[in-house]
mmCIF file of C-alpha atoms in Angstrom:
data_model
loop_
_atom_site.group_PDB
_atom_site.id
_atom_site.type_symbol
_atom_site.label_atom_id
_atom_site.label_comp_id
_atom_site.label_asym_id
_atom_site.label_seq_id
_atom_site.Cartn_x
_atom_site.Cartn_y
_atom_site.Cartn_z
ATOM 1 C CA SER C 1 94.133 46.893 5.280
ATOM 2 C CA THR C 2 93.701 48.905 2.101
ATOM 3 C CA CYS C 3 95.752 51.911 1.059
ATOM 4 C CA GLU C 4 94.303 54.973 -0.642
ATOM 5 C CA ILE C 5 96.508 57.563 -2.370
ATOM 6 C CA ILE C 6 95.020 61.018 -2.934
ATOM 7 C CA LYS C 7 96.813 63.562 -5.140
ATOM 8 C CA VAL C 8 95.977 67.262 -5.017
ATOM 9 C CA GLU C 9 97.376 70.006 -7.268
ATOM 10 C CA VAL C 10 97.904 73.051 -5.067
ATOM 11 C CA ASP C 11 97.432 76.535 -6.495
ATOM 12 C CA ALA C 12 97.496 80.041 -5.011
ATOM 13 C CA GLY C 13 93.793 79.846 -4.156
ATOM 14 C CA PHE C 14 93.970 76.541 -2.263
ATOM 15 C CA SER C 15 93.024 77.350 1.358
ATOM 16 C CA LYS C 16 93.563 75.607 4.686
ATOM 17 C CA GLU C 17 89.758 75.197 4.914
ATOM 18 C CA GLN C 18 89.822 73.263 1.639
ATOM 19 C CA LEU C 19 92.701 71.177 2.955
ATOM 20 C CA ALA C 20 90.720 70.474 6.130
ATOM 21 C CA GLU C 21 87.757 69.301 4.027
ATOM 22 C CA LEU C 22 90.114 67.044 2.080
ATOM 23 C CA PHE C 23 91.485 65.523 5.287
ATOM 24 C CA ILE C 24 87.944 64.981 6.610
ATOM 25 C CA SER C 25 86.508 63.511 3.400
ATOM 26 C CA SER C 26 89.463 61.109 3.109
ATOM 27 C CA ALA C 27 89.012 60.066 6.770
ATOM 28 C CA CYS C 28 92.479 61.331 7.726
ATOM 29 C CA LEU C 29 90.784 63.664 10.188
ATOM 30 C CA VAL C 30 88.318 61.737 12.312
ATOM 31 C CA PRO C 31 85.683 63.283 14.630
ATOM 32 C CA VAL C 32 86.720 62.713 18.259
ATOM 33 C CA LYS C 33 83.677 60.554 19.010
ATOM 34 C CA GLN C 34 84.398 58.133 16.179
ATOM 35 C CA PRO C 35 86.943 55.277 16.064
ATOM 36 C CA PRO C 36 89.688 55.466 13.398
ATOM 37 C CA VAL C 37 89.254 53.738 10.051
ATOM 38 C CA SER C 38 91.381 50.686 9.274
ATOM 39 C CA LYS C 39 92.712 51.842 5.898
ATOM 40 C CA THR C 40 96.000 53.646 5.247
ATOM 41 C CA THR C 41 95.673 57.016 3.525
ATOM 42 C CA ILE C 42 98.469 58.918 1.782
ATOM 43 C CA VAL C 43 97.717 62.514 0.786
ATOM 44 C CA ILE C 44 100.112 64.035 -1.764
ATOM 45 C CA LEU C 45 100.098 67.824 -2.139
ATOM 46 C CA GLU C 46 101.799 68.769 -5.408
ATOM 47 C CA ASN C 47 103.217 72.202 -6.327
ATOM 48 C CA LEU C 48 103.424 73.520 -2.758
ATOM 49 C CA GLU C 49 105.647 76.355 -4.010
ATOM 50 C CA LYS C 50 102.424 78.041 -5.196
ATOM 51 C CA ALA C 51 101.103 78.400 -1.633
ATOM 52 C CA SER C 52 102.266 79.760 1.708
ATOM 53 C CA LEU C 53 103.348 76.712 3.712
ATOM 54 C CA SER C 54 102.724 78.430 7.041
ATOM 55 C CA GLU C 55 99.198 79.560 6.116
ATOM 56 C CA LEU C 56 98.228 76.250 4.530
ATOM 57 C CA LEU C 57 99.807 73.768 6.952
ATOM 58 C CA GLY C 58 100.478 75.741 10.154
ATOM 59 C CA ASP C 59 97.331 74.665 12.030
ATOM 60 C CA PHE C 60 97.866 70.991 11.154
ATOM 61 C CA LEU C 61 101.505 70.590 12.226
ATOM 62 C CA ALA C 62 100.989 69.667 15.895
ATOM 63 C CA PRO C 63 98.105 67.199 15.329
ATOM 64 C CA LEU C 64 99.976 65.634 12.381
ATOM 65 C CA GLU C 65 103.021 65.002 14.564
ATOM 66 C CA ASN C 66 100.841 63.481 17.312
ATOM 67 C CA ARG C 67 98.385 61.371 15.355
ATOM 68 C CA SER C 68 95.976 59.714 17.780
ATOM 69 C CA SER C 69 92.586 60.184 19.416
ATOM 70 C CA GLU C 70 94.422 61.403 22.530
ATOM 71 C CA ASN C 71 95.516 64.542 20.667
ATOM 72 C CA PRO C 72 92.380 66.192 19.283
ATOM 73 C CA CYS C 73 92.414 69.591 17.620
ATOM 74 C CA THR C 74 89.761 72.131 16.713
ATOM 75 C CA ILE C 75 89.266 72.451 12.967
ATOM 76 C CA GLN C 76 87.273 75.204 11.294
ATOM 77 C CA ARG C 77 85.523 73.847 8.226
ATOM 78 C CA ALA C 78 84.753 75.639 4.961
ATOM 79 C CA ASN C 79 81.158 76.266 6.092
ATOM 80 C CA GLY C 80 82.442 78.184 9.134
ATOM 81 C CA VAL C 81 81.519 75.469 11.643
ATOM 82 C CA SER C 82 84.252 74.265 14.009
ATOM 83 C CA GLY C 83 84.635 70.740 15.331
ATOM 84 C CA ALA C 84 87.042 68.538 17.266
ATOM 85 C CA PHE C 85 89.012 66.038 15.172
ATOM 86 C CA TYR C 86 92.154 63.942 15.346
ATOM 87 C CA PHE C 87 94.473 62.482 12.702
ATOM 88 C CA HIS C 88 94.468 58.690 12.735
ATOM 89 C CA GLU C 89 97.827 56.926 12.903
ATOM 90 C CA ASN C 90 97.737 55.485 9.378
ATOM 91 C CA CYS C 91 97.405 58.861 7.675
ATOM 92 C CA PHE C 92 100.494 60.271 5.951
ATOM 93 C CA LEU C 93 101.154 63.593 4.231
ATOM 94 C CA LEU C 94 103.607 63.973 1.348
ATOM 95 C CA GLY C 95 104.319 67.061 -0.698
ATOM 96 C CA THR C 96 106.345 68.303 -3.640
ATOM 97 C CA ILE C 97 107.858 71.768 -3.819
ATOM 98 C CA ALA C 98 109.947 73.304 -6.616
ATOM 99 C CA LYS C 99 111.772 75.848 -4.508
ATOM 100 C CA CYS C 100 115.429 76.081 -3.555
ATOM 101 C CA HIS C 101 115.058 78.161 -0.393
ATOM 102 C CA LEU C 102 112.283 78.835 2.113
ATOM 103 C CA HIS C 103 111.985 82.109 3.985
ATOM 104 C CA GLY C 104 110.331 83.526 7.094
ATOM 105 C CA SER C 105 107.513 81.536 8.662
ATOM 106 C CA ASP C 106 107.799 78.813 6.003
ATOM 107 C CA LEU C 107 111.139 77.826 7.576
ATOM 108 C CA LEU C 108 109.288 76.848 10.770
ATOM 109 C CA VAL C 109 107.076 74.515 8.737
ATOM 110 C CA GLN C 110 110.138 72.956 7.126
ATOM 111 C CA GLN C 111 111.354 71.673 10.496
ATOM 112 C CA HIS C 112 108.260 69.486 10.887
ATOM 113 C CA PHE C 113 108.880 67.425 7.752
ATOM 114 C CA ARG C 114 111.535 65.080 6.452
ATOM 115 C CA TRP C 115 112.888 66.528 3.210
ATOM 116 C CA VAL C 116 114.312 64.638 0.236
ATOM 117 C CA GLN C 117 116.086 66.850 -2.290
ATOM 118 C CA LEU C 118 115.902 65.769 -5.925
ATOM 119 C CA ARG C 119 118.435 67.770 -7.949
ATOM 120 C CA TRP C 120 118.321 67.778 -11.741
ATOM 121 C CA ASP C 121 122.080 67.056 -11.902
ATOM 122 C CA GLY C 122 122.072 64.104 -9.508
ATOM 123 C CA GLU C 123 120.461 60.678 -9.521
ATOM 124 C CA PRO C 124 117.733 59.582 -9.732
ATOM 125 C CA MET C 125 116.695 62.728 -11.665
ATOM 126 C CA ARG C 126 119.766 63.096 -13.891
ATOM 127 C CA GLY C 127 119.209 59.832 -15.748
ATOM 128 C CA LEU C 128 115.406 59.786 -15.576
ATOM 129 C CA LEU C 129 114.771 61.531 -18.905
ATOM 130 C CA GLN C 130 117.299 59.341 -20.691
ATOM 131 C CA ARG C 131 115.712 56.155 -19.327
ATOM 132 C CA PHE C 132 112.201 57.382 -20.151
ATOM 133 C CA LEU C 133 112.983 58.366 -23.753
ATOM 134 C CA ARG C 134 115.027 55.232 -24.449
ATOM 135 C CA ARG C 135 112.088 53.135 -23.271
ATOM 136 C CA LYS C 136 109.938 55.070 -25.743
ATOM 137 C CA VAL C 137 112.414 54.283 -28.521
ATOM 138 C CA ILE C 138 112.483 50.568 -27.679
ATOM 139 C CA ASN C 139 108.678 50.459 -27.711
ATOM 140 C CA LYS C 140 108.635 52.129 -31.148
ATOM 141 C CA PHE C 141 111.148 49.586 -32.444
ATOM 142 C CA ARG C 142 109.067 46.704 -31.005
ATOM 143 C CA GLY C 143 111.453 45.681 -28.267
ATOM 144 C CA LYS C 144 114.681 46.119 -30.202
ATOM 145 C CA VAL C 145 117.417 48.636 -29.486
ATOM 146 C CA PRO C 146 118.365 50.592 -32.622
ATOM 147 C CA PRO C 147 122.083 51.272 -33.253
ATOM 148 C CA PRO C 148 123.496 54.548 -31.871
ATOM 149 C CA CYS C 149 123.886 55.866 -35.439
ATOM 150 C CA ASP C 150 120.116 55.643 -36.046
ATOM 151 C CA PRO C 151 118.584 59.140 -36.539
ATOM 152 C CA VAL C 152 116.085 58.485 -33.736
ATOM 153 C CA CYS C 153 118.899 57.811 -31.251
ATOM 154 C CA LYS C 154 120.758 60.900 -32.417
ATOM 155 C CA ILE C 155 117.765 63.172 -31.952
ATOM 156 C CA ILE C 156 117.098 61.723 -28.478
ATOM 157 C CA ASP C 157 120.734 62.468 -27.603
ATOM 158 C CA TRP C 158 120.143 66.018 -28.857
ATOM 159 C CA ILE C 159 117.074 66.449 -26.605
ATOM 160 C CA LEU C 160 119.072 65.197 -23.611
ATOM 161 C CA ALA C 161 121.918 67.590 -24.442
ATOM 162 C CA VAL C 162 119.497 70.527 -24.711
ATOM 163 C CA TRP C 163 118.021 69.741 -21.281
ATOM 164 C CA HIS C 164 121.412 69.419 -19.571
ATOM 165 C CA GLN C 165 122.891 72.468 -21.303
ATOM 166 C CA LEU C 166 119.834 74.592 -20.485
ATOM 167 C CA ASN C 167 119.937 73.759 -16.784
ATOM 168 C CA SER C 168 123.723 74.164 -16.641
ATOM 169 C CA CYS C 169 123.402 77.690 -18.051
ATOM 170 C CA LEU C 170 120.548 78.576 -15.684
ATOM 171 C CA SER C 171 122.576 77.315 -12.711
ATOM 172 C CA ARG C 172 125.539 79.479 -13.702
ATOM 173 C CA LEU C 173 123.230 82.484 -14.151
ATOM 174 C CA GLY C 174 121.953 82.032 -10.606
ATOM 175 C CA ALA C 175 118.358 81.424 -11.725
ATOM 176 C CA PRO C 176 117.418 78.230 -9.829
ATOM 177 C CA GLU C 177 113.680 78.982 -10.027
ATOM 178 C CA ALA C 178 113.851 78.553 -13.816
ATOM 179 C CA LEU C 179 115.472 75.099 -13.768
ATOM 180 C CA MET C 180 113.501 72.622 -15.872
ATOM 181 C CA GLY C 181 112.586 69.198 -14.537
ATOM 182 C CA PRO C 182 112.554 66.203 -16.902
ATOM 183 C CA LYS C 183 108.737 66.030 -16.981
ATOM 184 C CA HIS C 184 108.600 68.903 -19.488
ATOM 185 C CA PHE C 185 110.388 66.654 -21.994
ATOM 186 C CA PHE C 186 108.416 63.438 -21.440
ATOM 187 C CA SER C 187 106.016 64.300 -24.286
ATOM 188 C CA CYS C 188 108.877 64.307 -26.816
ATOM 189 C CA PRO C 189 107.591 62.454 -29.910
ATOM 190 C CA VAL C 190 109.562 59.442 -31.125
ATOM 191 C CA VAL C 191 108.784 58.968 -34.826
ATOM 192 C CA PRO C 192 111.234 56.766 -36.764
ATOM 193 C CA GLY C 193 112.125 58.421 -40.049
ATOM 194 C CA HIS C 194 110.549 61.745 -39.093
ATOM 195 C CA GLY C 195 113.038 63.638 -36.940
ATOM 196 C CA GLN C 196 111.435 66.893 -38.017
ATOM 197 C CA ALA C 197 108.442 66.079 -35.773
ATOM 198 C CA THR C 198 110.732 66.195 -32.736
ATOM 199 C CA VAL C 199 112.330 69.452 -33.890
ATOM 200 C CA LYS C 200 108.874 71.066 -34.272
ATOM 201 C CA TRP C 201 107.864 69.808 -30.829
ATOM 202 C CA MET C 202 111.065 71.228 -29.315
ATOM 203 C CA SER C 203 110.446 74.575 -30.998
ATOM 204 C CA LYS C 204 106.942 74.794 -29.506
ATOM 205 C CA LEU C 205 108.181 73.796 -26.040
ATOM 206 C CA TRP C 206 110.958 76.369 -26.199
ATOM 207 C CA ASN C 207 108.707 79.248 -27.261
ATOM 208 C CA ALA C 208 105.694 78.417 -25.076
ATOM 209 C CA VAL C 209 107.324 77.162 -21.862
ATOM 210 C CA ILE C 210 111.090 77.479 -21.634
ATOM 211 C CA ALA C 211 111.686 81.013 -22.948
ATOM 212 C CA PRO C 212 108.914 82.689 -20.848
ATOM 213 C CA ARG C 213 110.060 80.840 -17.723
ATOM 214 C CA VAL C 214 113.691 81.850 -18.187
ATOM 215 C CA GLN C 215 112.726 85.443 -18.975
ATOM 216 C CA GLU C 216 110.557 85.695 -15.857
ATOM 217 C CA ALA C 217 113.297 84.260 -13.627
ATOM 218 C CA ILE C 218 115.984 86.592 -14.967
ATOM 219 C CA LEU C 219 113.841 89.739 -14.852
ATOM 220 C CA SER C 220 112.590 89.043 -11.336
#
């Protein structure tokens, strides 16, 4: 059977009705009178910290845990019409959330999922940026590894040090919401002989992304 992966970027305006439509259009939710499809479907909801977990997922928890035609549920669609559906057994829901602690009703949602914590200071995240940027360097040098004294290697080491030092300081300040994941640094330019390009890029990232994020976390 085939496998379909569907990624959705969640924002504050993403509603449970929209999520229901997504489940229906991807054949995760099947009308009770229809047989299940043969394909496997994986729905990935990214940035769940921007939504209320209980409001978005609350109505789907029981039918998701009991995926079969024997456990139908009533779903209200975006057009206001309700219908009976069930989740087929080969439908899976994954999510990403950049949040250290959940509160209130969101804690009840947490109990229905298996959680994998990816900390910036532990593997596989800790070494991810280093591996990514070194691969970039090797590609630029056509498959060869430049010596550690090469300016490109030195500036990559500097970027890695900035990332680790930044997050170490934020952790000590008690501002976990401001911690920076490695993805913000993936766009770092690797230009042999032009280290200034990386410095300019870092300056823009600092002023446009890092500084406002840190300021917001500290003031809040």
